[in-house]
PDB file of N, CA and C in Angstrom:
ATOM      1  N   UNK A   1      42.077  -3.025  -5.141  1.00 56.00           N
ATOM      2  CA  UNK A   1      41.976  -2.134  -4.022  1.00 56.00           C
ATOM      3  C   UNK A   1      41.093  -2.775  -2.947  1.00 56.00           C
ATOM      4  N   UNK A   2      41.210  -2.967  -1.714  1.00 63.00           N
ATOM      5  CA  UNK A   2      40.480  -3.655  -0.748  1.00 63.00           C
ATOM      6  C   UNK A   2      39.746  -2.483  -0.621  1.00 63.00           C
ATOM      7  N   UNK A   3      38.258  -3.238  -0.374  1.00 77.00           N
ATOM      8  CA  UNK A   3      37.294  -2.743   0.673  1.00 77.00           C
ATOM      9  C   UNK A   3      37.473  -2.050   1.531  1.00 77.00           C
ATOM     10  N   UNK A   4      36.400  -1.022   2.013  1.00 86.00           N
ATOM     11  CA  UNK A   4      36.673   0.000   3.674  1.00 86.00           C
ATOM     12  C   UNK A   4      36.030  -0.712   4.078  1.00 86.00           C
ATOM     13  N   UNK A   5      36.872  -1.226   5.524  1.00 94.00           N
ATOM     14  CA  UNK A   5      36.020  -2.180   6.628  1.00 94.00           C
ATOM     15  C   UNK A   5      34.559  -1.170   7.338  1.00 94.00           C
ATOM     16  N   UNK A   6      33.615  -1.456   7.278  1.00 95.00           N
ATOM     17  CA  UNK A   6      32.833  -0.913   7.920  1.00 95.00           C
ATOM     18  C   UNK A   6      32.071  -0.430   9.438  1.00 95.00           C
ATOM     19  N   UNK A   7      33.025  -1.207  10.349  1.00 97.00           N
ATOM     20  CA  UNK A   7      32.374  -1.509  11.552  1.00 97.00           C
ATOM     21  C   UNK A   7      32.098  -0.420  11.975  1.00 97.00           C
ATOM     22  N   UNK A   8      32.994   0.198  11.804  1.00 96.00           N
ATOM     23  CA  UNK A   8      32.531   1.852  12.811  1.00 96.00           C
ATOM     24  C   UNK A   8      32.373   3.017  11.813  1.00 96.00           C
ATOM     25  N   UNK A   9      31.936   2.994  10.849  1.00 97.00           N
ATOM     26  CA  UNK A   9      31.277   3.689  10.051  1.00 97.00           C
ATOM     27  C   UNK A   9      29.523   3.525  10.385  1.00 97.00           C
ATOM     28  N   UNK A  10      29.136   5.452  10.179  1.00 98.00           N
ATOM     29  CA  UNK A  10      27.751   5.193  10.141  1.00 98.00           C
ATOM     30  C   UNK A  10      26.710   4.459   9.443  1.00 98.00           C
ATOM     31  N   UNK A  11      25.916   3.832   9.215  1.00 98.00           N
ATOM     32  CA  UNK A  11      25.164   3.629   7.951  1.00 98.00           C
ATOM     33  C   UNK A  11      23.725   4.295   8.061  1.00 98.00           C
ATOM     34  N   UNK A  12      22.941   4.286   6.762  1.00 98.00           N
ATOM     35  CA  UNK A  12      21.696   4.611   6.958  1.00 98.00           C
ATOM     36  C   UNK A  12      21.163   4.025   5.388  1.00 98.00           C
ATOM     37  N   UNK A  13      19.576   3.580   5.324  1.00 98.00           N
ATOM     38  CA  UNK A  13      19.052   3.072   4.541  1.00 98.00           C
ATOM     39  C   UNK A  13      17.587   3.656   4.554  1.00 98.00           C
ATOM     40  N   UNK A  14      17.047   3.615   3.336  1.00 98.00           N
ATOM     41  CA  UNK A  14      15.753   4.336   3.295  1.00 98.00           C
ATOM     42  C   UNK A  14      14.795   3.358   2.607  1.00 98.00           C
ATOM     43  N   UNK A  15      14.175   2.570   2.844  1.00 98.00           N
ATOM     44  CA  UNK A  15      13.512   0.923   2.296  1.00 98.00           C
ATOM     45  C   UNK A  15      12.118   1.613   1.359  1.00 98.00           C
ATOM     46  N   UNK A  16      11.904   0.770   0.880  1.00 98.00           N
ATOM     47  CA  UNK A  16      11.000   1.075  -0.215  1.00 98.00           C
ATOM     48  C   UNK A  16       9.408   1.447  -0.167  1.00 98.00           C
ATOM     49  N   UNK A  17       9.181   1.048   1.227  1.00 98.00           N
ATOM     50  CA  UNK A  17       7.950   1.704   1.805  1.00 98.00           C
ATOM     51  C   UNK A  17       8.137   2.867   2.505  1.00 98.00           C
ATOM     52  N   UNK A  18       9.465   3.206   2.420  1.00 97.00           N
ATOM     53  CA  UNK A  18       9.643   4.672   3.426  1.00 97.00           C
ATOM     54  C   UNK A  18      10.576   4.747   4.784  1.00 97.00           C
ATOM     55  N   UNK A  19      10.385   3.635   5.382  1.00 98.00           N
ATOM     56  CA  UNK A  19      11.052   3.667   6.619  1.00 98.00           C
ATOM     57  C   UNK A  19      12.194   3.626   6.717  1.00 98.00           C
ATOM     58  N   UNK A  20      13.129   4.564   7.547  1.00 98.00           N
ATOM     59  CA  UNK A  20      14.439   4.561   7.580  1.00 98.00           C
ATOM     60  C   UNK A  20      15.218   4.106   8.629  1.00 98.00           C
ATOM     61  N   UNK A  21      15.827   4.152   8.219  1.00 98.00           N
ATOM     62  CA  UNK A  21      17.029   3.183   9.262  1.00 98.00           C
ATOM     63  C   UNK A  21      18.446   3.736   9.661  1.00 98.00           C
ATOM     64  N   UNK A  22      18.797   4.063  10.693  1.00 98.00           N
ATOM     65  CA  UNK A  22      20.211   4.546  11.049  1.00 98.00           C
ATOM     66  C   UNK A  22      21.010   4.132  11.968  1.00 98.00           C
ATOM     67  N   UNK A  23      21.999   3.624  12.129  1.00 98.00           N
ATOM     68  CA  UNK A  23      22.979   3.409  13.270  1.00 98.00           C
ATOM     69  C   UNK A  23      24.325   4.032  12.624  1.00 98.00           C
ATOM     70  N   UNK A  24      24.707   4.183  13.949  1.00 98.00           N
ATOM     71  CA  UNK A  24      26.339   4.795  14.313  1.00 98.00           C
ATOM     72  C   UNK A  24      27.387   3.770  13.997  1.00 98.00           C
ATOM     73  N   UNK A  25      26.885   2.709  13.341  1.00 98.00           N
ATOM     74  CA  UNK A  25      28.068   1.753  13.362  1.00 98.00           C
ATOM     75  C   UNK A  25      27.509   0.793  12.332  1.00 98.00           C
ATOM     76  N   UNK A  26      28.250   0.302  11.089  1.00 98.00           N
ATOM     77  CA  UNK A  26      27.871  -0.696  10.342  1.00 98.00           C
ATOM     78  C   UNK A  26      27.662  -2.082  10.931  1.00 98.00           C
ATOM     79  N   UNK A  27      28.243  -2.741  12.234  1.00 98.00           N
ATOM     80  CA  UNK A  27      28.013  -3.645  12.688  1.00 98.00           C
ATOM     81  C   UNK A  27      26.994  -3.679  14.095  1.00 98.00           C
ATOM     82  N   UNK A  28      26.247  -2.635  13.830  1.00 98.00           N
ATOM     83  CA  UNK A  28      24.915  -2.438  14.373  1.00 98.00           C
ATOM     84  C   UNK A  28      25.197  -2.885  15.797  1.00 98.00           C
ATOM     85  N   UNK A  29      25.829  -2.771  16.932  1.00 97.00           N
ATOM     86  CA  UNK A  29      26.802  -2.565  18.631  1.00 97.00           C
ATOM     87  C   UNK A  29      25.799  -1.684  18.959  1.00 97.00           C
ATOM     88  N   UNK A  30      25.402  -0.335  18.159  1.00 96.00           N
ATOM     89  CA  UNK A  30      24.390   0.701  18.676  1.00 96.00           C
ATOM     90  C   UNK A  30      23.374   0.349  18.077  1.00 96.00           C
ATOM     91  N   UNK A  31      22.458   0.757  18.668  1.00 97.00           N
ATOM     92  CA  UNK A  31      21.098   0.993  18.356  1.00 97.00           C
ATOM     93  C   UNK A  31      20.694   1.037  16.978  1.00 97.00           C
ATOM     94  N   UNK A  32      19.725   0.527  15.999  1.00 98.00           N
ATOM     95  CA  UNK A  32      19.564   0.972  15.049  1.00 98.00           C
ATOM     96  C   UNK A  32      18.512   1.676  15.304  1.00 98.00           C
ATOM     97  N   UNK A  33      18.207   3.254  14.663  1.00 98.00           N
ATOM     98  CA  UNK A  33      17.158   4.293  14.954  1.00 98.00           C
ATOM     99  C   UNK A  33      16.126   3.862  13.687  1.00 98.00           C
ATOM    100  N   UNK A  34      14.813   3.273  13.723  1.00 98.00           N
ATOM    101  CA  UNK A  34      13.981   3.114  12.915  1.00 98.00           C
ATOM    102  C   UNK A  34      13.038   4.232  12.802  1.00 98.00           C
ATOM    103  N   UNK A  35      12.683   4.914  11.460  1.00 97.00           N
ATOM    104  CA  UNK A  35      11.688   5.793  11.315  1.00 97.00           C
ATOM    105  C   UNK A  35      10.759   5.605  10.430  1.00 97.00           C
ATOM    106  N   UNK A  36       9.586   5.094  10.924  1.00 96.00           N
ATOM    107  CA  UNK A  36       8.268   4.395   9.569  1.00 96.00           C
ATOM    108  C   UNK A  36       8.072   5.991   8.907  1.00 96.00           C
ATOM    109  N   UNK A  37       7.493   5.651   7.519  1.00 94.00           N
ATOM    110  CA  UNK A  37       6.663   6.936   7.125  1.00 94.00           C
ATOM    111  C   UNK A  37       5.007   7.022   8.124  1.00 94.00           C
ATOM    112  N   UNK A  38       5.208   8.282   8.186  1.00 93.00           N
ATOM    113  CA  UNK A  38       3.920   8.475   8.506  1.00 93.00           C
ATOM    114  C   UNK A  38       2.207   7.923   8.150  1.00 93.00           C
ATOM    115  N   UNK A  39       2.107   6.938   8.509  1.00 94.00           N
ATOM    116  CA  UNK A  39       0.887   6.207   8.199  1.00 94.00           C
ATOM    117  C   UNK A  39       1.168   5.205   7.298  1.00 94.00           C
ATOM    118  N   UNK A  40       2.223   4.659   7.207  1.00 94.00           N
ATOM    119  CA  UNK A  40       2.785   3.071   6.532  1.00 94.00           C
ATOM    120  C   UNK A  40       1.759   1.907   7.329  1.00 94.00           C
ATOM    121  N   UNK A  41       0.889   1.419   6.601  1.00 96.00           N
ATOM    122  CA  UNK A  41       0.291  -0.141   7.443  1.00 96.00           C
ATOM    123  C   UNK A  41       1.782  -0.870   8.371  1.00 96.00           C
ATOM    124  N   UNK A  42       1.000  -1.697   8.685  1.00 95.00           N
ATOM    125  CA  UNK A  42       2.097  -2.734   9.395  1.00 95.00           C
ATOM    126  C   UNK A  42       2.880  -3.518   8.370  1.00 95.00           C
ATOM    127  N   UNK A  43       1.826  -3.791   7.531  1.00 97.00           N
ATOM    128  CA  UNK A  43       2.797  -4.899   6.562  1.00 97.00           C
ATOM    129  C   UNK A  43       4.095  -4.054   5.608  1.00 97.00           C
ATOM    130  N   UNK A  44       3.584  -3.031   5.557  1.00 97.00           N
ATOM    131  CA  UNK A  44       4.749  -2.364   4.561  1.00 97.00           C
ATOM    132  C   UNK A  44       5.471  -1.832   5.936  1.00 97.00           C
ATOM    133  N   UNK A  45       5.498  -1.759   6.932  1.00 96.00           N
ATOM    134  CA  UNK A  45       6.440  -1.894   7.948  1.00 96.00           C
ATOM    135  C   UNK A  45       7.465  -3.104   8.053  1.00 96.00           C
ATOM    136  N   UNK A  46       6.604  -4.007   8.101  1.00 97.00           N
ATOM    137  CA  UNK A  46       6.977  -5.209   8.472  1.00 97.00           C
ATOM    138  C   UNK A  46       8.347  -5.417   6.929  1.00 97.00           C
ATOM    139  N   UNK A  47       7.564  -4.951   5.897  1.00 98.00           N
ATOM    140  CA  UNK A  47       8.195  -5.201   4.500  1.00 98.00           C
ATOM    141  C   UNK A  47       9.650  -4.754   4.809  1.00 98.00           C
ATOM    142  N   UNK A  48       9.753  -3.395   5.228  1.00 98.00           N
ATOM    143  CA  UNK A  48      10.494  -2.545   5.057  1.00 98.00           C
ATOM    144  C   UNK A  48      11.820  -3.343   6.415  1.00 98.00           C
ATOM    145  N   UNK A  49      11.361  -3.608   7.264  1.00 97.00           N
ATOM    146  CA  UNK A  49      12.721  -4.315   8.384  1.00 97.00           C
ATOM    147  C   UNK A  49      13.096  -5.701   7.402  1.00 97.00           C
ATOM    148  N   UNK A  50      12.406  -6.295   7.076  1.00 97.00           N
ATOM    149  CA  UNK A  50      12.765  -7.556   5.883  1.00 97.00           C
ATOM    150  C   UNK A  50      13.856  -6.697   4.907  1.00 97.00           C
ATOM    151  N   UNK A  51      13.463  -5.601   3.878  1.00 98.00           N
ATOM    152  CA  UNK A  51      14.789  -5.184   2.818  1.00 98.00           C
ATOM    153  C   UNK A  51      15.443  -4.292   3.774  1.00 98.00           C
ATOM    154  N   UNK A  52      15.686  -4.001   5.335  1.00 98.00           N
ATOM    155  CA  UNK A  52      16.891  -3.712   5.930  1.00 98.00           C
ATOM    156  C   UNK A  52      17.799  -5.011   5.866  1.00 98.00           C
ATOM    157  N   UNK A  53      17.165  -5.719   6.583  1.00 97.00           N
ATOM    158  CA  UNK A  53      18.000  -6.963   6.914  1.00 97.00           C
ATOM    159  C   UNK A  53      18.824  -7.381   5.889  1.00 97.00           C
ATOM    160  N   UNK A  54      18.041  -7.969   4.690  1.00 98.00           N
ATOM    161  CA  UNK A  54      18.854  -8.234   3.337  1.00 98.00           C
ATOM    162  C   UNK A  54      19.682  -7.312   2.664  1.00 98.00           C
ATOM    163  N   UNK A  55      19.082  -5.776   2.848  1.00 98.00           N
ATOM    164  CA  UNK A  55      20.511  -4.849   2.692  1.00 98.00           C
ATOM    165  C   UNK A  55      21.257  -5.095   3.353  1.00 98.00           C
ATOM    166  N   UNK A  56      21.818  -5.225   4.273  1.00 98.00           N
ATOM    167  CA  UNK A  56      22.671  -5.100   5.447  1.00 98.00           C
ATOM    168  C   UNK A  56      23.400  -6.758   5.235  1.00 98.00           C
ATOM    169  N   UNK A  57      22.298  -7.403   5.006  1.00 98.00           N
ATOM    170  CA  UNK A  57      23.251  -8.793   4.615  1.00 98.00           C
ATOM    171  C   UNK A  57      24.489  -8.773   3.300  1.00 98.00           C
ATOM    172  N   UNK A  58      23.899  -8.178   2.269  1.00 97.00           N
ATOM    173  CA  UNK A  58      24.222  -8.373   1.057  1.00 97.00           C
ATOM    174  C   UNK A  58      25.130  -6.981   0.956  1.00 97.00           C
ATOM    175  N   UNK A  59      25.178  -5.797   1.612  1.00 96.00           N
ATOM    176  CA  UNK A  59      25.899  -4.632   0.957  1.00 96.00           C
ATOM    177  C   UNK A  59      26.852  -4.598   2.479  1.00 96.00           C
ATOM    178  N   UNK A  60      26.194  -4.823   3.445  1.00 97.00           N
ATOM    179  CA  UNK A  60      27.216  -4.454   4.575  1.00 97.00           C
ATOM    180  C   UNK A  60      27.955  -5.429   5.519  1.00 97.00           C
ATOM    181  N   UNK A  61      27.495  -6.333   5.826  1.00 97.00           N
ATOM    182  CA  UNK A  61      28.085  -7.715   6.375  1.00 97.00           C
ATOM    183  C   UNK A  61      29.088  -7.955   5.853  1.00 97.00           C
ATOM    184  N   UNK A  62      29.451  -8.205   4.412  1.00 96.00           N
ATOM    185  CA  UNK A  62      30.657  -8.660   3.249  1.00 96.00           C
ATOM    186  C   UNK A  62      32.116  -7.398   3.951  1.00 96.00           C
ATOM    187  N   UNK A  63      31.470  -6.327   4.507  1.00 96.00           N
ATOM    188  CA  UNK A  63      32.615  -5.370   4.594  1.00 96.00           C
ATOM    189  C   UNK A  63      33.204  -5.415   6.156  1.00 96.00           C
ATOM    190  N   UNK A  64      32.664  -6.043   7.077  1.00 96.00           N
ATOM    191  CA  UNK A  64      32.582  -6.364   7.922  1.00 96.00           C
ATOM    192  C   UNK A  64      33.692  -7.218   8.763  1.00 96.00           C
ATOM    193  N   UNK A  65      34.485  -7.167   9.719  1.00 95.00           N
ATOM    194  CA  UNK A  65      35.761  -7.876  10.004  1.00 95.00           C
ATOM    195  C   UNK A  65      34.979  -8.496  11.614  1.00 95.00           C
ATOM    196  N   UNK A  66      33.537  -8.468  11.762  1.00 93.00           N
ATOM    197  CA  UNK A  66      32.963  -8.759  13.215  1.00 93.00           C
ATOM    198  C   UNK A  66      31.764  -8.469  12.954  1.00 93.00           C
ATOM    199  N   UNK A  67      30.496  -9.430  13.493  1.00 95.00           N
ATOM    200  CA  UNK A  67      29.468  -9.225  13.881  1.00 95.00           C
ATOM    201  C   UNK A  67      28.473 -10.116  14.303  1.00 95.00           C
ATOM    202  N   UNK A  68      28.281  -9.726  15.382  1.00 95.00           N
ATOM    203  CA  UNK A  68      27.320 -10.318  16.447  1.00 95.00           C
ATOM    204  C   UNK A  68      26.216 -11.069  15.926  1.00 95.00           C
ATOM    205  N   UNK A  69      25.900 -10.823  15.273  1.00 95.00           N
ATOM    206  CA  UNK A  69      24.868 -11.584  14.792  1.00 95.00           C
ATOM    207  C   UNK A  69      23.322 -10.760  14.575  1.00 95.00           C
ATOM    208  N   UNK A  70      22.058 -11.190  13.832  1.00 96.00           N
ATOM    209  CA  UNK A  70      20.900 -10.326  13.573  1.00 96.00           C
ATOM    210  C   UNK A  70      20.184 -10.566  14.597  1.00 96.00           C
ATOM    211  N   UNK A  71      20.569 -11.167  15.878  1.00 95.00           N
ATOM    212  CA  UNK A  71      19.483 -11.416  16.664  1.00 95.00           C
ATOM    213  C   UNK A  71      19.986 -10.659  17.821  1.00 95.00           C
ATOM    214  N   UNK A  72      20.843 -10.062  17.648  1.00 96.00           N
ATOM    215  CA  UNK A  72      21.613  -9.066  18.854  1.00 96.00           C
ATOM    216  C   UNK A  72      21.134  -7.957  18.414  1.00 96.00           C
ATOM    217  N   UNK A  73      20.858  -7.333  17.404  1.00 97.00           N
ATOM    218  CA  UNK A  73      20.055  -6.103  17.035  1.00 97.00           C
ATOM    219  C   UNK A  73      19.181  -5.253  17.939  1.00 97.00           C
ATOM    220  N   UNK A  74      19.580  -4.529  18.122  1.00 97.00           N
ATOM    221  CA  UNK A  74      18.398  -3.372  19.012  1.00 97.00           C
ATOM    222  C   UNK A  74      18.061  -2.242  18.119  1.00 97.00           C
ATOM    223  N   UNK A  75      16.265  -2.562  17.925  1.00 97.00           N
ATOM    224  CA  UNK A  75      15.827  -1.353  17.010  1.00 97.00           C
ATOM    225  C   UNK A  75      15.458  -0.171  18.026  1.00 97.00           C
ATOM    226  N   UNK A  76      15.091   1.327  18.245  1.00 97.00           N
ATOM    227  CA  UNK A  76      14.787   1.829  18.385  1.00 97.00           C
ATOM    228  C   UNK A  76      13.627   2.710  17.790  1.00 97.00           C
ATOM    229  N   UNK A  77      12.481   2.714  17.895  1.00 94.00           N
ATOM    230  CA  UNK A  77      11.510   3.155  17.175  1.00 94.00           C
ATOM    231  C   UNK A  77      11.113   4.873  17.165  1.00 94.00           C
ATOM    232  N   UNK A  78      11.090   5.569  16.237  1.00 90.00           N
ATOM    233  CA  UNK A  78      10.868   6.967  15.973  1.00 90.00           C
ATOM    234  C   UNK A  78       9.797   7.515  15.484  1.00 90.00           C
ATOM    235  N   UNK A  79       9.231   7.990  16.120  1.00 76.00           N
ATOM    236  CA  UNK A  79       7.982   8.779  15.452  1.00 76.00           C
ATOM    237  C   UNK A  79       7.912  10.016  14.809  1.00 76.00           C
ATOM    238  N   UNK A  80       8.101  10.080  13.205  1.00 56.00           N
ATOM    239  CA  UNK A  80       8.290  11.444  12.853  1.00 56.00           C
ATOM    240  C   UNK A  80       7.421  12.359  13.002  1.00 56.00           C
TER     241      UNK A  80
END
């Protein structure tokens, strides 16, 4: 059974220090909406965009028929 291409499917991820992650599109064209936990240091910030990236490499890229690349990325930052 093939894969569902992902491009225009939403995604969202919740990283292991807390911070979440959402865009409107698996090949990240929109914005990704970042939300730290409330009072996360920097480094477990910092941690947490590192296991987006490698999620997104390893679970969502593979489904992928296009993408710009990780340096075209636009985060958007959220303050809960």
């Amino acid at each position: 059974m093939p894969r569902e291409i992902m491009n225009e499917k939403p995604i969202e991820y919740q990283a292991k220090n807390g911070t979440q992650f959402k865009s409107e599109r698996g090949d990240l064209r929109c914005d990704v909406m970042v939300t730290p936990l409330q009072g996360a240091t920097i480094e477990n910030k910092m941690a947490d965009f590192t296991e987006f990236g490698a999620w997104h490499s390893l679970i969502v890229r593979p489904r992928l028929n296009g993408f710009s690349g990780y340096d075209s990325i636009r985060y958007q930052l959220s303050i809960a």
